[in-house]
Coordinates of C-alpha atoms and ligand atoms in Angstrom, one line a residue:
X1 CA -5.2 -11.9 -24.5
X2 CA -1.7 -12.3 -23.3
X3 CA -0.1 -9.6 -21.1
X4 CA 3.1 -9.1 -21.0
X5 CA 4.8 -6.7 -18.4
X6 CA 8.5 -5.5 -18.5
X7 CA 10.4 -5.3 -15.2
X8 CA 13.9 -6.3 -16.1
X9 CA 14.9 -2.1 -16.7
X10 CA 17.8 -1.3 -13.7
X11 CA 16.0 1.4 -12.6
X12 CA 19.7 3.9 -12.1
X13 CA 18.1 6.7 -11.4
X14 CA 16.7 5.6 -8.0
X15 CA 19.9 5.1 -7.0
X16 CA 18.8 2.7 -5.1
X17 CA 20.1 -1.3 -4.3
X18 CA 16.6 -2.5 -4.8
X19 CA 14.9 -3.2 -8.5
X20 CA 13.2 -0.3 -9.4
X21 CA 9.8 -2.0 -9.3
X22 CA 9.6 -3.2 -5.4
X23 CA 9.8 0.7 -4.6
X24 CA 6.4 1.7 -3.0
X25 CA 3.8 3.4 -3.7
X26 CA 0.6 3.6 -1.7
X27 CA 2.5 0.6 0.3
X28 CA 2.4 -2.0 -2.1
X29 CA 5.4 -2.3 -4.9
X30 CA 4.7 -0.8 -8.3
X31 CA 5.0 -3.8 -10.1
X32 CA 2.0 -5.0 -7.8
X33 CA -0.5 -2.9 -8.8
X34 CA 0.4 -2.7 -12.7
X35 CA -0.3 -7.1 -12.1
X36 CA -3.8 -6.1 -10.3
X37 CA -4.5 -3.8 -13.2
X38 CA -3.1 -6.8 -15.6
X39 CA -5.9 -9.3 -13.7
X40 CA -8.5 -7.1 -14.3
X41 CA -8.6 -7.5 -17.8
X42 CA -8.6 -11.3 -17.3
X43 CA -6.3 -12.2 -20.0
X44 CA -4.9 -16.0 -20.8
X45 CA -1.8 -15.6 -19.4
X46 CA 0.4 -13.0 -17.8
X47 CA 4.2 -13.3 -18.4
X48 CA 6.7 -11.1 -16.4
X49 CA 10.3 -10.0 -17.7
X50 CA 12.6 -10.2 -15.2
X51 CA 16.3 -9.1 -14.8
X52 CA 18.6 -7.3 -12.4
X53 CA 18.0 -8.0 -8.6
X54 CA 14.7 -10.1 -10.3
X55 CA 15.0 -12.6 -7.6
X56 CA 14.1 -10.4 -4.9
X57 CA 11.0 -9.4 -6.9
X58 CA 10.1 -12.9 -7.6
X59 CA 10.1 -13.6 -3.9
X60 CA 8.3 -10.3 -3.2
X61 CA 5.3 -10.7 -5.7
X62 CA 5.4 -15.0 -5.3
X63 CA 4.6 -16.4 -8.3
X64 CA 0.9 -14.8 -8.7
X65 CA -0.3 -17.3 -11.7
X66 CA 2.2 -15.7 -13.7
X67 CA 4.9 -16.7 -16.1
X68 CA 7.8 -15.3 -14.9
X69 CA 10.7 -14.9 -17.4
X70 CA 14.3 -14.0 -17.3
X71 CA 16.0 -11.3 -19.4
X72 CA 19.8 -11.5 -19.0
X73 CA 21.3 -9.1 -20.3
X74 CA 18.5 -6.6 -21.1
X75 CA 19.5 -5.3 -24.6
X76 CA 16.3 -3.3 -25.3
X77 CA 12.6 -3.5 -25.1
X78 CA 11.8 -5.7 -28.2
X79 CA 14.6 -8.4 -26.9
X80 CA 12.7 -8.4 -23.7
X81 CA 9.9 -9.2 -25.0
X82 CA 11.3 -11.9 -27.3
X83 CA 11.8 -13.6 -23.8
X84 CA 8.2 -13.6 -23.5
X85 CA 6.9 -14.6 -26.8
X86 CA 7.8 -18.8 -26.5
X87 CA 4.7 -18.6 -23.8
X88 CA 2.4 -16.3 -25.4
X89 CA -0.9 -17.6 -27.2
X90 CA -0.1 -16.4 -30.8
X91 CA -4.3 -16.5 -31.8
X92 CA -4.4 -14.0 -28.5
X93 CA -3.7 -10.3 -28.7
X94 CA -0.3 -9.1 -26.8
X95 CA -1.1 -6.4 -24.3
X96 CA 2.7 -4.9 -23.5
X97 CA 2.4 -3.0 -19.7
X98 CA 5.9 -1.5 -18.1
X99 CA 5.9 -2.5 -14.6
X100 CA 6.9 1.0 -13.6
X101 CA 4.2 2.4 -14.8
X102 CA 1.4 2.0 -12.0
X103 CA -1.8 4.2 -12.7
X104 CA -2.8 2.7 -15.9
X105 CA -6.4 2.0 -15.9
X106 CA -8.3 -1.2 -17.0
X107 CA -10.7 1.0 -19.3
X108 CA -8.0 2.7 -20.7
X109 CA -6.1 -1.3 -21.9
X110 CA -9.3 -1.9 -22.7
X111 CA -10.1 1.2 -25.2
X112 CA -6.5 0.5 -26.3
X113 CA -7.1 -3.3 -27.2
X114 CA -10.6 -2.2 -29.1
X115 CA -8.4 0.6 -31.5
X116 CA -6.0 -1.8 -32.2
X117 CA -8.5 -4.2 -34.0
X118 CA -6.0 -6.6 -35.7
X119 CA -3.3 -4.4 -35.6
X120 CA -1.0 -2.6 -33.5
X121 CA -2.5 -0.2 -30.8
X122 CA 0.2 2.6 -29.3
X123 CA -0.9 4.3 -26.4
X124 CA 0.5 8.1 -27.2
X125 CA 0.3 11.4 -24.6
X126 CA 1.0 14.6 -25.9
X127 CA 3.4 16.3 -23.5
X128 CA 5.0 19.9 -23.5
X129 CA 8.1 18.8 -22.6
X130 CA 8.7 15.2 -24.8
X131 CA 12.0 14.7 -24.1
X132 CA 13.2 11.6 -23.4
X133 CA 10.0 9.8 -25.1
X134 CA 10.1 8.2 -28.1
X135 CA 8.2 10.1 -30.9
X136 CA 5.7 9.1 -32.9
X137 CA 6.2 10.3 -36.6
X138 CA 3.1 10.3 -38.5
X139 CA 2.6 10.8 -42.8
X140 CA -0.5 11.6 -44.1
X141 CA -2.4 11.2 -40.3
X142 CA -0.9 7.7 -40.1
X143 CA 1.2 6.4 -37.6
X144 CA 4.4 5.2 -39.8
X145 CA 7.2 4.7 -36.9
X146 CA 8.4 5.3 -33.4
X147 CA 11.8 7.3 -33.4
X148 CA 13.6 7.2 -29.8
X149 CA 15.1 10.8 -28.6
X150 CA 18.2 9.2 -29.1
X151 CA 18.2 8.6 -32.6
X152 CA 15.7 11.6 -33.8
X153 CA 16.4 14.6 -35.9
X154 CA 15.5 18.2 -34.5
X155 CA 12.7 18.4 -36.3
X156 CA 11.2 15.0 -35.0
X157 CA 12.2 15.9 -31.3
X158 CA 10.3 18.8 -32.1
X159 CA 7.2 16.5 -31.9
X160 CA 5.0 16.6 -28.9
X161 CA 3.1 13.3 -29.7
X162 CA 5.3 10.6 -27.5
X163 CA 5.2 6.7 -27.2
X164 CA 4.5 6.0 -23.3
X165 CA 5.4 2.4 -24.1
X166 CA 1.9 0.9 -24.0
X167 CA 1.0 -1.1 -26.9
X168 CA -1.3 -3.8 -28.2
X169 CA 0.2 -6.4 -31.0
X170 CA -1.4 -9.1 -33.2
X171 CA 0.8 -11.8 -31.6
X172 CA 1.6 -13.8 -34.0
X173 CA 2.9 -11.2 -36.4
X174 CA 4.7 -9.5 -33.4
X175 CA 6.7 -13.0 -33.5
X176 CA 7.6 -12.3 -37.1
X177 CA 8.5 -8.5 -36.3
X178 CA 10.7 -9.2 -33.2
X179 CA 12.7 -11.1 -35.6
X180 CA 13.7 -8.8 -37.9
X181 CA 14.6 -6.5 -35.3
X182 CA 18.1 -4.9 -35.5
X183 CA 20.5 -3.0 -32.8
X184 CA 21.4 -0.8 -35.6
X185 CA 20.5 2.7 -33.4
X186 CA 22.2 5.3 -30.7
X187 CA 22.1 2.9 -28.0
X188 CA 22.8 -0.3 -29.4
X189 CA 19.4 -1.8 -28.4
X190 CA 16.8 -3.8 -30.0
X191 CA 13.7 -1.3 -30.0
X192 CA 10.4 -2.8 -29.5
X193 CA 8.9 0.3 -30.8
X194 CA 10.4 -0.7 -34.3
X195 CA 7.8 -3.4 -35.1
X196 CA 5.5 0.0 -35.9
X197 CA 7.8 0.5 -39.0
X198 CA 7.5 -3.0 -40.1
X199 CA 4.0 -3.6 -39.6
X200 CA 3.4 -0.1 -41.5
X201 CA 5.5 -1.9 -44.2
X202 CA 3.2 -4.7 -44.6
X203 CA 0.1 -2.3 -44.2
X204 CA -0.8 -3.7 -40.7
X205 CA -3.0 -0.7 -39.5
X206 CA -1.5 0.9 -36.4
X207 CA -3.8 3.0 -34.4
X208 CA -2.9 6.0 -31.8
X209 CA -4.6 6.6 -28.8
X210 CA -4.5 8.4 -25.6
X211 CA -5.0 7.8 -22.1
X212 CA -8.7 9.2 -20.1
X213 CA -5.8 11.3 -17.8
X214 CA -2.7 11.8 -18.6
X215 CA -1.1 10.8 -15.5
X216 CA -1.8 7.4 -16.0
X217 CA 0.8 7.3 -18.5
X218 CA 3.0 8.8 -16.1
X219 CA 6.3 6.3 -14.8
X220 CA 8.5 6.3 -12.3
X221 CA 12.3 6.9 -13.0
X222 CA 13.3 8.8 -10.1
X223 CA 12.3 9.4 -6.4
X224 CA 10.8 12.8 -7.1
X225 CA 8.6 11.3 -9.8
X226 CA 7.6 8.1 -7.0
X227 CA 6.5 10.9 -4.6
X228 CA 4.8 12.8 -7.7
X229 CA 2.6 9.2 -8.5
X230 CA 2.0 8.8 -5.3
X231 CA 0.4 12.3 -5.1
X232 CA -1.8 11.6 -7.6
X233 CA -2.6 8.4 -6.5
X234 CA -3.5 9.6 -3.2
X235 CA -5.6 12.7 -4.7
X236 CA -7.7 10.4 -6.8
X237 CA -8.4 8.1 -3.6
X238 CA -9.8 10.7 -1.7
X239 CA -11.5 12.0 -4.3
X240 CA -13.3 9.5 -4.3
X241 CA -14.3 9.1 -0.7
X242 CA -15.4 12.8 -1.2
X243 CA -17.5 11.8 -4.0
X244 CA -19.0 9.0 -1.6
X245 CA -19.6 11.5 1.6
X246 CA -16.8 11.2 3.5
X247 CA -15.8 14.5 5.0
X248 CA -12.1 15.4 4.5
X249 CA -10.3 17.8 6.9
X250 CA -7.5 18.0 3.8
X251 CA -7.7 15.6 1.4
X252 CA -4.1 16.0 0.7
X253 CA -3.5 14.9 4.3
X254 CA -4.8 11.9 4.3
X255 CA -3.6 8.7 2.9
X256 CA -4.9 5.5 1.9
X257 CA -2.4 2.8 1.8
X258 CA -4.5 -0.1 1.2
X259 CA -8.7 -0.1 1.3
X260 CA -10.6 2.8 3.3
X261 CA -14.6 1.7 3.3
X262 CA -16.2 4.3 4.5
X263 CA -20.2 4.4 6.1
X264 CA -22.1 7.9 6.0
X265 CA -21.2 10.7 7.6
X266 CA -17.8 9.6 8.4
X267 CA -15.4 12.5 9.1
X268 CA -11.4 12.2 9.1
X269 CA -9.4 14.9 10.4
X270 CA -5.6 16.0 9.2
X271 CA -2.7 13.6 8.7
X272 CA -4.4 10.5 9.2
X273 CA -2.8 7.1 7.3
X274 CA -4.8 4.2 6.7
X275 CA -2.9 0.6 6.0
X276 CA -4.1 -2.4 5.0
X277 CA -8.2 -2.7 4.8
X278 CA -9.8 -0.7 7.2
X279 CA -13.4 0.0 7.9
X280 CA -15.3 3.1 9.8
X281 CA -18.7 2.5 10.4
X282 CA -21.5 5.7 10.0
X283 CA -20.8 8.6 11.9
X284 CA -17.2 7.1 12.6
X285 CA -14.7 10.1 13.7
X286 CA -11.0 9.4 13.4
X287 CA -9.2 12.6 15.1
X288 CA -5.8 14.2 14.1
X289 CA -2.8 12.4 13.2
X290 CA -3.8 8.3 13.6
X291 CA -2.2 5.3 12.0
X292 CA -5.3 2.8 11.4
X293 CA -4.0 -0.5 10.2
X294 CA -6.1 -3.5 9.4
X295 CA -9.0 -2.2 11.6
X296 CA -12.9 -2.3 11.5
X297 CA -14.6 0.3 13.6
X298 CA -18.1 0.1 14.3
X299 CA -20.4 3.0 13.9
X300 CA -20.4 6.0 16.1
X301 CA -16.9 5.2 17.4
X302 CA -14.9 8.1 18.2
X303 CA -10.9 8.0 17.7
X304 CA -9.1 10.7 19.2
X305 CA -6.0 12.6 17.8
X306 CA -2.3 10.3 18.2
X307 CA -3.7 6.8 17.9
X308 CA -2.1 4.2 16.6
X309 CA -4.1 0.7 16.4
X310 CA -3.6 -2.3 14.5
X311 CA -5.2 -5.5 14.2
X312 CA -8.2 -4.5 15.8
X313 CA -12.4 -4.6 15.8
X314 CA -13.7 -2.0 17.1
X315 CA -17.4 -1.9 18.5
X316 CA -19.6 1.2 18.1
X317 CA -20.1 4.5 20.2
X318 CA -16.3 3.7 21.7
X319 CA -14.1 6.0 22.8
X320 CA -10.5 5.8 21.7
X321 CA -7.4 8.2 22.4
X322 CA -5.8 10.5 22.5
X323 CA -2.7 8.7 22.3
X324 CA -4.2 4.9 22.5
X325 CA -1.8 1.9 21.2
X326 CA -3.3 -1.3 20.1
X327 CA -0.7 -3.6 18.7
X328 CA -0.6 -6.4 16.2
X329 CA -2.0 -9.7 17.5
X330 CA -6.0 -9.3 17.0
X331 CA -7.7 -7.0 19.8
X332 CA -11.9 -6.9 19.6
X333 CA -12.9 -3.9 21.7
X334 CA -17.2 -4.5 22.3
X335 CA -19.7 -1.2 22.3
X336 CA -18.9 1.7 24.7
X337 CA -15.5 0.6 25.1
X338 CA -13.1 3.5 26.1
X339 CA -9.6 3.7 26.0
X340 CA -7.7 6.5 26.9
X341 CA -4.1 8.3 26.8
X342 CA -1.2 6.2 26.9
X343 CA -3.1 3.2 27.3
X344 CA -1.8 0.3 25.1
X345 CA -3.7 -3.2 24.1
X346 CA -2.5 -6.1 22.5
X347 CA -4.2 -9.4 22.1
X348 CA -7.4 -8.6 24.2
X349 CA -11.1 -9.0 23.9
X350 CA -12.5 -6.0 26.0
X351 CA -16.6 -6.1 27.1
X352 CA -19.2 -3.8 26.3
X353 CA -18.7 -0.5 28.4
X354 CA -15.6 -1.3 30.0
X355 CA -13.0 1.7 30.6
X356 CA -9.1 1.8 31.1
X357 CA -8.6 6.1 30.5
X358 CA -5.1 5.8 31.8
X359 CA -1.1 5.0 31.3
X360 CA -2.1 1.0 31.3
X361 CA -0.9 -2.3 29.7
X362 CA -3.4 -5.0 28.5
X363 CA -1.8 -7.8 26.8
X364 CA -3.1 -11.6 26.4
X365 CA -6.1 -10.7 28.4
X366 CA -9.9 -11.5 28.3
X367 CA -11.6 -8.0 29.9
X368 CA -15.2 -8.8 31.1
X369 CA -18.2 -5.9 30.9
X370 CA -18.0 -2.5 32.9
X371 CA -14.7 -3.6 34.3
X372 CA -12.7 -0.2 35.2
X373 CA -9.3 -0.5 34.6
X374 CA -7.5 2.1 36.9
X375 CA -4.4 4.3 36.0
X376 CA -1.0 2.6 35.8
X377 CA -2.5 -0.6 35.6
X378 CA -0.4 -3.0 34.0
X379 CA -0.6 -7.1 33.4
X380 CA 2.8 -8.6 33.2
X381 CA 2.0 -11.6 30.2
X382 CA 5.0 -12.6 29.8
X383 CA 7.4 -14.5 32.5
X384 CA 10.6 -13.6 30.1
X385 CA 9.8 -17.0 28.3
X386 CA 6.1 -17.4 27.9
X387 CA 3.2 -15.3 27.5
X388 CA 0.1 -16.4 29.8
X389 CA -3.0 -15.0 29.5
X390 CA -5.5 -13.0 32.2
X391 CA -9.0 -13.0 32.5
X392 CA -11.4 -10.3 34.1
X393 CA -14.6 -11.1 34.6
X394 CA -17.5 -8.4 34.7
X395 CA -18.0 -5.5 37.2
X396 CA -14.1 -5.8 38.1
X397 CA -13.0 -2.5 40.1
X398 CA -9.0 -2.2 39.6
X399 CA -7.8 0.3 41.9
X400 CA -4.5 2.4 40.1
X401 CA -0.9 1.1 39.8
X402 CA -2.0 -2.4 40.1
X403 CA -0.1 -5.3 38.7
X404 CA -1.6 -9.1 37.6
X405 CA 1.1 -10.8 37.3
X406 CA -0.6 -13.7 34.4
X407 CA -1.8 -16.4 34.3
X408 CA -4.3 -14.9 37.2
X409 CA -7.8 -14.6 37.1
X410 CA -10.1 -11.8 38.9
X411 CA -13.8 -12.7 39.7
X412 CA -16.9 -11.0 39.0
X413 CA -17.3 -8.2 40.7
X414 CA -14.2 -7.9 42.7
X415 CA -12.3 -5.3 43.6
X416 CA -8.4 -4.6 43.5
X417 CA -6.9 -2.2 46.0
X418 CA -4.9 0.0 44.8
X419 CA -0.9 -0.9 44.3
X420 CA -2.3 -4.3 44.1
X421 CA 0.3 -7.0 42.9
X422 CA -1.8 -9.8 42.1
X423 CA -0.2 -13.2 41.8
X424 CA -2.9 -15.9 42.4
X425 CA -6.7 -15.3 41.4
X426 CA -8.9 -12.4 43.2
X427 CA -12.3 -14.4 44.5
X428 CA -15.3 -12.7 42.5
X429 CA -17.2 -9.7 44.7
X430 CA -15.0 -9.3 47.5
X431 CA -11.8 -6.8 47.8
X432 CA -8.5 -8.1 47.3
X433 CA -5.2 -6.2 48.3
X434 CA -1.9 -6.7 48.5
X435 CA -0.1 -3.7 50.2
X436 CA 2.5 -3.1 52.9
X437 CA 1.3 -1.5 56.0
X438 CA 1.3 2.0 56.0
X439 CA 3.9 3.5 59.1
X440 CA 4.7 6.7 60.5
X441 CA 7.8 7.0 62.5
X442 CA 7.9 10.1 64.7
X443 CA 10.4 12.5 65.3
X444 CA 11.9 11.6 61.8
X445 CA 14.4 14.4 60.3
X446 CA 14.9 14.6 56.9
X447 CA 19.4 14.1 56.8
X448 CA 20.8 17.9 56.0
X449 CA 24.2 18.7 53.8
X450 CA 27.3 19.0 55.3
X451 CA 29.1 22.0 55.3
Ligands
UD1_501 C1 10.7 3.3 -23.9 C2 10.3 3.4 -25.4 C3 10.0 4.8 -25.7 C4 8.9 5.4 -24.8 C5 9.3 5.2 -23.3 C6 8.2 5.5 -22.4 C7 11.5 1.7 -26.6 C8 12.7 1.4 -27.5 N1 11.4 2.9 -26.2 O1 11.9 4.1 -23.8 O2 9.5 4.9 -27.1 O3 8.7 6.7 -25.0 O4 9.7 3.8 -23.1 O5 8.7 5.5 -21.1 O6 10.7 0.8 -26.3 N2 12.9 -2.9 -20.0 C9 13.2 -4.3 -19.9 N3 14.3 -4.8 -20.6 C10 15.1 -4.0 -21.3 C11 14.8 -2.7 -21.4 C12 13.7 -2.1 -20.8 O7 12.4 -5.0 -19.3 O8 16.0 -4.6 -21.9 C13 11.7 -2.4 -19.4 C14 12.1 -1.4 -18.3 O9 12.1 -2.0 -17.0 C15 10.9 -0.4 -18.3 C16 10.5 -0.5 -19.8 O10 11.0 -1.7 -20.3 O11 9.8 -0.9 -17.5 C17 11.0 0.7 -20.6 O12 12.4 0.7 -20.5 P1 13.1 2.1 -20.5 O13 14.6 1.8 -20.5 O14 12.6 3.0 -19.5 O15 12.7 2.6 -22.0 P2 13.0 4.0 -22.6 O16 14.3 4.1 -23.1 O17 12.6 5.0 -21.6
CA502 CA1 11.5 5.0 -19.2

């Protein structure tokens, strides 16, 4: 099978300066989910038109495997595909996708390609409100042509059987089609959909068929329709975690931009987002509001409300949040690990059972077992040029508001004083403090206003 999927449309109703099919949905550009739904059918070869702006979504998708072809100017459908046929396999079956339509389904291509046989396949919906769509005029049951809004009578417009674009051709009689096409129509274009007319001239069979759902069929023209798709796509996401056990505060507050692998008895509360590929583990609890992005967390972990962590491995039964930052750059909490309220991590391996439940900074360091991390405790990693790491061995005690200034090392077992500033390494089990004497002076009056 050759796919072939059209990009090259400007997209004006985004009003937008980037091409149409780099917008977003569920964080990854339409175009790129239409190619993973394209892959999934395994075809020969995968050839994309191109146009406008095109070189931004080159450089976006990389290359991919894909044949990636240039239509300048785009005058219509069948021309853009004309730019694909030198590089299709004409004993292979052309599968024609529109790479701003993103919810098509692999079964669905596949039912489409099986209807088609050795002739034409058109992928139909039938919509209250068709206009826009090109209809599909039938005689006798048959599908005989595809008439653009544009160029219809009233009575075809009156037709609720639409063209979403879809469609499976014999390629090598496509080739033969695409030449006879003419711009003879309303907007000057040369119509793929015309090669239904021709083939029904030469009694190629052309089968209609719809979609499982009808919003896979559905494409994005406009921002209100993005945030419609993305709705859907959304809903059907966590559906399905539903489906596998995953409790939902409010499914429709809770999105997936990326993978969510969920163990059992898993619950999410409201407004949670989850980037990337993220894992909870059984019984994992991920409170109100969190951003999770790339991050595996072990089973019976709890995340409070407000977190937002990155990068991160998580060990079981921690305790995370409220308001807990871990930021890009690999962190691996162990078991029993908790962090609490504004506490934020970056680029630390934390032990098993070790706490820091207040205001702190950990960056670059190496935090051993049941270390306690006091409030306000902050290690300064970076000398304004480098970053240097810190290590804390096992059994630490760090009184509150202490500083290590890196690289520094603090032995097992030791204790900081509070107010600490630590510049050179704290021998392991004794107490290390750096403080200036505490003084009263006597007698002192506080200065008063003058009047
Ligand atoms: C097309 C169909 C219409 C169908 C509708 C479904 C034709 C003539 N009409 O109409 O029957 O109901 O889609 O949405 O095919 N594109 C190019 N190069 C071009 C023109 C378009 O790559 O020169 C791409 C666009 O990026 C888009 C797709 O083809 O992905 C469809 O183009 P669009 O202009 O939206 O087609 P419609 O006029 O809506
Ligand atoms: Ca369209």
């Amino acid at each position: 099978m050759n796919i072939v999927i059209l990009a090259a449309g400007l997209g004006k109703r985004m009003l937008s300066d980037m091409p149409k099919v780099l917008h977003r949905l569920a964080g990854r550009p339409l175009l790129s989910h239409v190619l993973d739904t394209a892959k999934q059918l395994s075809p020969g070869r995968i050839c994309i038109v191109y146009g406008h702006g095109g070189e931004l979504v080159r450089e976006a998708l990389g290359d991919n495997g894909c044949v990636w072809v240039r239509q300048e100017p785009q005058l219509g459908t069948g021309h853009a595909v004309m730019q694909a046929v030198p590089n299709l396999d004409e004993r292979a079956i052309t599968l024609v996708l529109y790479g701003d339509v993103p919810l098509i389904r692999p079964r669905t291509l596949e039912r489409l390609i099986d209807s088609a046989g050795k002739g034409i396949g058109v992928l139909t919906a039938t919509l209250d409100d068709p206009s826009g769509y090109g209809r599909v005029i039938r005689s006798r049951g048959r599908v005989v042509r595809i008439v653009e809004q544009k160029d219809a009578t009233a009575r075809e417009r009156a037709i609720r059987e639409v063209n979403t674009g879809i469609l499976a051709l014999p390629t090598a009689k496509l080739k033969g089609w695409l030449a006879k096409l003419e711009s003879r129509n309303a907007q000057k274009e040369l119509y793929l959909t015309d090669v239904v007319a021709l083939a029904n001239r030469e009694r190629v069979k052309v089968a209609a068929m719809s979609a499982d759902d009808s919003w896979e069929t559905l494409g994005v023209n406009s921002p209100g329709q993005l945030a419609a798709l993305e709705r859907i796509y959304q809903r059907n996401v966590t559906q399905a975690l539903m489906e596998q056990g995953v409790i939902l505060a409010d499914p429709a507050r809770c999105d997936v931009r990326g993978s969510l692998v969920c163990g059992r008895d898993v619950a999410i509360d409201v407004n949670c987002v989850f980037e990337g590929s993220v894992e909870l583990g059984d019984r994992a609890v991920v409170g109100a509001n969190c951003l999770l992005r790339n991050v595996r967390v072990a089973p019976g972990t709890r995340i409070e409300p407000f977190c937002h962590l990155e990068d991160a491995e998580i060990g079981a039964d921690c305790r995370i949040g409220p308001y807990t930052r871990i930021r890009p750059g690999g962190t691996r909490l162990d078991a029993r690990v908790h962090l609490g309220n504004f506490v934020e991590v970056k680029a630390s391996n934390i032990g098993a059972g070790s706490k820091a439940n207040h205001l702190s900074y950990i960056g670059d360091t190496d935090v051993g077992r049941n270390v306690n991390v006091g409030a306000g405790t902050i290690v300064c990693n970076y000398d304004g040029a480098n970053k240097h790491r810190t290590v804390i061995e096992d059994d630490v005690f760090i009184g509150s508001d202490t500083q290590l200034v890196a690289p520094v090392r603090v032995g097992r077992g030791a204790t900081l004083g509070a107010g600490t500033t630590l510049t050179k390494d704290a021998p392991a089990g004794e107490l290390t403090l750096s403080r200036a004497k505490q003084m009263t002076i006597p007698g002192w009056r506080r200065p008063v206003k003058k009047k």
